[in-house]
Coordinates of C-alpha atoms in Angstrom, one line a residue:
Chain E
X35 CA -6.4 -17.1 6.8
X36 CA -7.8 -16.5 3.4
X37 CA -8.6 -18.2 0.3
X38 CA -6.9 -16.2 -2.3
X39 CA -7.0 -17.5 -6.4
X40 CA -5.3 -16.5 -9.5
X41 CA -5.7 -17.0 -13.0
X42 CA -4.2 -18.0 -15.2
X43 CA -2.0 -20.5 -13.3
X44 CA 0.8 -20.6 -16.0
X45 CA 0.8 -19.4 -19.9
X46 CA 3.2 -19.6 -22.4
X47 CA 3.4 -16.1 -24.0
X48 CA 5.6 -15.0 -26.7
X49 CA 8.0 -12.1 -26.3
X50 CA 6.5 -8.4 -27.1
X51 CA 3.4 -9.1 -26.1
X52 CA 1.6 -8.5 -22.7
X53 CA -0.1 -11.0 -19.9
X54 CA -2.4 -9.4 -17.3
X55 CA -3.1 -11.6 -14.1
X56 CA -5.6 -11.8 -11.4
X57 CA -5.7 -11.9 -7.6
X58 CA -9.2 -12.7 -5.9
X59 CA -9.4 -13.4 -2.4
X60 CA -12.5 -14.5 -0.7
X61 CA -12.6 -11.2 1.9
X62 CA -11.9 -7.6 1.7
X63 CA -8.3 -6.7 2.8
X64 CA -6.8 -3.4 2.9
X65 CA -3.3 -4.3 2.0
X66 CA -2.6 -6.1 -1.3
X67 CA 0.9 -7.0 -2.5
X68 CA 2.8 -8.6 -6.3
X69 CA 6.0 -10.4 -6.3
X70 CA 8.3 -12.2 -8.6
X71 CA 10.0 -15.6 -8.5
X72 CA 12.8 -16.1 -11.0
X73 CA 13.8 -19.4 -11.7
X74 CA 15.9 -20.4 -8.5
X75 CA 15.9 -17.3 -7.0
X76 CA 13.5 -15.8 -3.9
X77 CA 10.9 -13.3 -3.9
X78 CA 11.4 -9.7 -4.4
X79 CA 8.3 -7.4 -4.1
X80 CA 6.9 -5.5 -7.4
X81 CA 4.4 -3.4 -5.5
X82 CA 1.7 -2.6 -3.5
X83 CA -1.4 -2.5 -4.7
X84 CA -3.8 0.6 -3.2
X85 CA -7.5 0.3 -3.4
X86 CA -8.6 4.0 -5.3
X87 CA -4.7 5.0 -6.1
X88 CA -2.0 4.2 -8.0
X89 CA 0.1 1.7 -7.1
X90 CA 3.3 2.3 -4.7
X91 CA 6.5 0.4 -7.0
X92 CA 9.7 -0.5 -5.5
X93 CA 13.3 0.3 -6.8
X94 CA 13.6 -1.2 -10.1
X95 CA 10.2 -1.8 -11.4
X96 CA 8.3 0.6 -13.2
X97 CA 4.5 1.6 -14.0
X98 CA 4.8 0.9 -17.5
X99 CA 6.2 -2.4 -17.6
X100 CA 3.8 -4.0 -14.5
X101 CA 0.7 -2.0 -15.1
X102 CA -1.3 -2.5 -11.6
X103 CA -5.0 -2.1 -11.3
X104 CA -7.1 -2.6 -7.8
X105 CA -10.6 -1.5 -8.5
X106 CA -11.8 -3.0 -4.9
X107 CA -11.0 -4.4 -1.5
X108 CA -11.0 -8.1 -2.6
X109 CA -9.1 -8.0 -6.6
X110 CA -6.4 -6.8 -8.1
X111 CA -5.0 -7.2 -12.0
X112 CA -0.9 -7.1 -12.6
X113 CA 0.3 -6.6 -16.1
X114 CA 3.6 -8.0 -17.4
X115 CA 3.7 -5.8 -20.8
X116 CA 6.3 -6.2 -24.1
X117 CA 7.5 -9.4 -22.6
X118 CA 10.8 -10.4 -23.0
X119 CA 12.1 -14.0 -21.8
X120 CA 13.9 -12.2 -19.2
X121 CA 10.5 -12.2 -17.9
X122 CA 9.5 -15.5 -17.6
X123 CA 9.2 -15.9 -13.4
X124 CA 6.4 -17.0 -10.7
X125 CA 4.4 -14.0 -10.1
X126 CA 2.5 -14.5 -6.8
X127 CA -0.2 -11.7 -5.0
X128 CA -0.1 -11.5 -1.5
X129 CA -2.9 -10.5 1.4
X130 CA -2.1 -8.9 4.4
X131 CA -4.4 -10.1 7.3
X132 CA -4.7 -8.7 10.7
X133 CA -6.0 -9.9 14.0
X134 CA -5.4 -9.1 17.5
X135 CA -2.1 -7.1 16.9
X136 CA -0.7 -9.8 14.5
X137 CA -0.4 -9.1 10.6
X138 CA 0.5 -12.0 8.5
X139 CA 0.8 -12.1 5.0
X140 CA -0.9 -14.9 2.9
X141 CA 0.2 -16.0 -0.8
X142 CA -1.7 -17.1 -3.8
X143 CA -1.0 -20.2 -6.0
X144 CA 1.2 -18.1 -8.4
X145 CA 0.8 -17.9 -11.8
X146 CA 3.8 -19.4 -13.8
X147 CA 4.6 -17.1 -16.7
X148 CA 6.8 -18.5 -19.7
X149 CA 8.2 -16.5 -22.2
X150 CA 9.2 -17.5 -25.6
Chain L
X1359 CA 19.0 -1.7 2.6
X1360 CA 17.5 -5.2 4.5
X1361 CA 19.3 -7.8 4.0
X1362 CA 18.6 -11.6 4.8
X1363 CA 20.5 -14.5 4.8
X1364 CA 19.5 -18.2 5.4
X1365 CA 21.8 -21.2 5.8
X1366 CA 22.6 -23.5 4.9
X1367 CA 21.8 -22.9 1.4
X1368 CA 20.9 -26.8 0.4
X1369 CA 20.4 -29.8 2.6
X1370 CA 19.6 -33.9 1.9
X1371 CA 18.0 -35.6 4.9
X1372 CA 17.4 -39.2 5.3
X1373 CA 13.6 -39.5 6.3
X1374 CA 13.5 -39.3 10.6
X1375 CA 16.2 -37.0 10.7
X1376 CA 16.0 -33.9 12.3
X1377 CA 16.9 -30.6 11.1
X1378 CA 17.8 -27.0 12.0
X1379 CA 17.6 -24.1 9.4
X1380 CA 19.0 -21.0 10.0
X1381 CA 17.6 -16.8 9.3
X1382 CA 19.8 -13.8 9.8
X1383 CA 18.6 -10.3 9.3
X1384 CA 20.0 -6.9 9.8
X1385 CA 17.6 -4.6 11.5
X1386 CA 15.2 -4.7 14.4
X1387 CA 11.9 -6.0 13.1
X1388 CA 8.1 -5.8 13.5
X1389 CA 7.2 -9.0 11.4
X1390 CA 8.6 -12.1 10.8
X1391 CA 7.6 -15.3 8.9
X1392 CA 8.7 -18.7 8.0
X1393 CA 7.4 -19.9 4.8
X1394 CA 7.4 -23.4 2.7
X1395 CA 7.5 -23.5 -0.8
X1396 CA 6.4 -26.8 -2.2
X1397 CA 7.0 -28.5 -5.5
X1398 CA 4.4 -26.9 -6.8
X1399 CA 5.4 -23.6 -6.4
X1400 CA 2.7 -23.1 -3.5
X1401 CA 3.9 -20.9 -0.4
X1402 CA 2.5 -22.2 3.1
X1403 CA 2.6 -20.1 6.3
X1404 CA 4.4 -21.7 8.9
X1405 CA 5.1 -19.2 11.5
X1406 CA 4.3 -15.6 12.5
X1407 CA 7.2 -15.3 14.9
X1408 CA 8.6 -12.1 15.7
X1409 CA 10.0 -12.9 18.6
X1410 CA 10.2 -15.8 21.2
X1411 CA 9.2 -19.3 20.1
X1412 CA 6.5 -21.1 19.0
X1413 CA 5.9 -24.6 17.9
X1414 CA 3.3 -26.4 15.6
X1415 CA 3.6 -30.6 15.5
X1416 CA 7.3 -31.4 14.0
X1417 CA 8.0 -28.2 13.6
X1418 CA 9.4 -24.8 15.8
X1419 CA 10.9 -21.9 15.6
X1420 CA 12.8 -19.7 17.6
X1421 CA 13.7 -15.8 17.1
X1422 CA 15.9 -13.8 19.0
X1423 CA 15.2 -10.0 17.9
X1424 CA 18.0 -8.9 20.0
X1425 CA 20.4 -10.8 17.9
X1426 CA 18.4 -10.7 14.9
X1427 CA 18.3 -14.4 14.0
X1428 CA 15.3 -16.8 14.1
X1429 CA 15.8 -21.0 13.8
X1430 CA 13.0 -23.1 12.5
X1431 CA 13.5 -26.6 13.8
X1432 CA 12.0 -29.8 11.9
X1433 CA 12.2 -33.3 14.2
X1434 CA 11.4 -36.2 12.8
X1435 CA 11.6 -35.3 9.0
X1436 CA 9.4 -37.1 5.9
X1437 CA 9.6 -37.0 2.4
X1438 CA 6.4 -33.9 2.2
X1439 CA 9.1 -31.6 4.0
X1440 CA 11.1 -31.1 0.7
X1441 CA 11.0 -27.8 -0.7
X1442 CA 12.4 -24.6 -0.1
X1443 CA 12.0 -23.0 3.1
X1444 CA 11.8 -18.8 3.6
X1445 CA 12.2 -16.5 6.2
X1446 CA 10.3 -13.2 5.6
X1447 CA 11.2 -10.0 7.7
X1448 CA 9.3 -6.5 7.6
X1449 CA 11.4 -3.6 9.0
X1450 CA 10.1 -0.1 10.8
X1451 CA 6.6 -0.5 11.5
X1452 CA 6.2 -1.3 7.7
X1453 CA 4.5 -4.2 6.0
X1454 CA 6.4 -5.2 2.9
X1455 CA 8.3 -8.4 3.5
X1456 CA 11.9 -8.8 2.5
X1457 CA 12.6 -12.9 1.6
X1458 CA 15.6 -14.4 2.6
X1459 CA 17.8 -16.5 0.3
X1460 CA 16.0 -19.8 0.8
X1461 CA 16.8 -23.2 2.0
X1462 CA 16.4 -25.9 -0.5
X1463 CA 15.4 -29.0 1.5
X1464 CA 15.6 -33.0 0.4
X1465 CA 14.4 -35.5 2.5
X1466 CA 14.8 -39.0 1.1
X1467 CA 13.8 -42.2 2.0

């Protein structure tokens, strides 16, 4: 496995404004990955975060809402911009590990987002 | 596009009860996983189980990719097992998961 962190682990922000959060893990990985928890609900995947190119979003999120940087094989940055309470969820990064065939994906602590 | 479902949706145990949690999907897959959420909002691995079975202390799981469900089995239940349990699928030689609907589990003394 891996030891993967993120900061902050929860913030009250108020609407219109914009939260960026980090992802460290403790080893370079190839595939990196952002999801959001809302409040009861499971985890539906933002995007994929590509070391050297833009992020790859999936249907219903967009670039300039969830701004993603990945400057390196072992961080990544997502933005949540003009927030809106709408947006107040569990945002977790993910790793993809691989070993002998088997690719499992590992989760960070989340970072609880509030919005006011 | 993929869907998965997970029954039951909500479940109350009495502590030493056993337990057997439910994940259908709808297309052949290359990856699955089993996850627990705890309290805290922290996702554990529990499984990597494609296909076949596998078991770890109290806990096993079984998937059958042919009739694309997987079971994860909990014997002997305590009071840490509450929290919401996930199955995880990734379709077509892909690697982005797809998270079932969740099973929200109490065990009580």
């Amino acid at each position: 496995s891996a030891v993967i962190s993120q900061k902050p682990s929860r913030d009250i922000c108020q609407r219109g404004t914009s939260l960026t959060i980090q992802c460290q893990v403790d080893s370079q990985v190839t595939m990196m990955f952002w999801y959001r928890q809302q409040p009861g609900q499971s985890l539906t995947l933002i995007a994929t975060a590509n070391q050297g190119s833009e992020a790859t979003y999936e249907s219903g999120f967009v670039i300039d809402k969830f701004p993603i940087s990945r400057p390196n094989l072992t961080f990544s940055t997502l933005t949540v911009s003009n927030m809106s309470p709408e947006d107040s969820s569990i945002y977790l990064c993910s790793v993809e590990l691989g070993l002998a065939g088997v690719y499992e994906q590992y989760f960070g602590p989340g970072t609880r987002l509030t919005v006011t | 596009g993929i869907q998965v479902e997970q029954s039951p949706p909500d479940l109350i145990l009495q502590e030493g009860a056993n337990s057997t949690l439910r994940c259908n999907f709808s297309d052949s897959v290359n990856n699955l996983q089993w996850f627990h959420q705890n309290p805290w909002g922290q996702l554990i691995n529990l499984f990597y189980i494609p296909s076949g079975t596998k078991q770890n202390g109290r806990l096993s799981a079984t998937t059958v990719a042919t009739e694309r469900y997987s079971l994860l089995y909990i014997s002997s239940s305590q009071t840490t097992d509450s929290g919401v349990y996930f199955c995880a699928e990734a379709t077509g030689g892909g690697n982005k998961l797809t998270f079932g609907t969740g099973t929200q589990l109490k065990v009580e003394l």
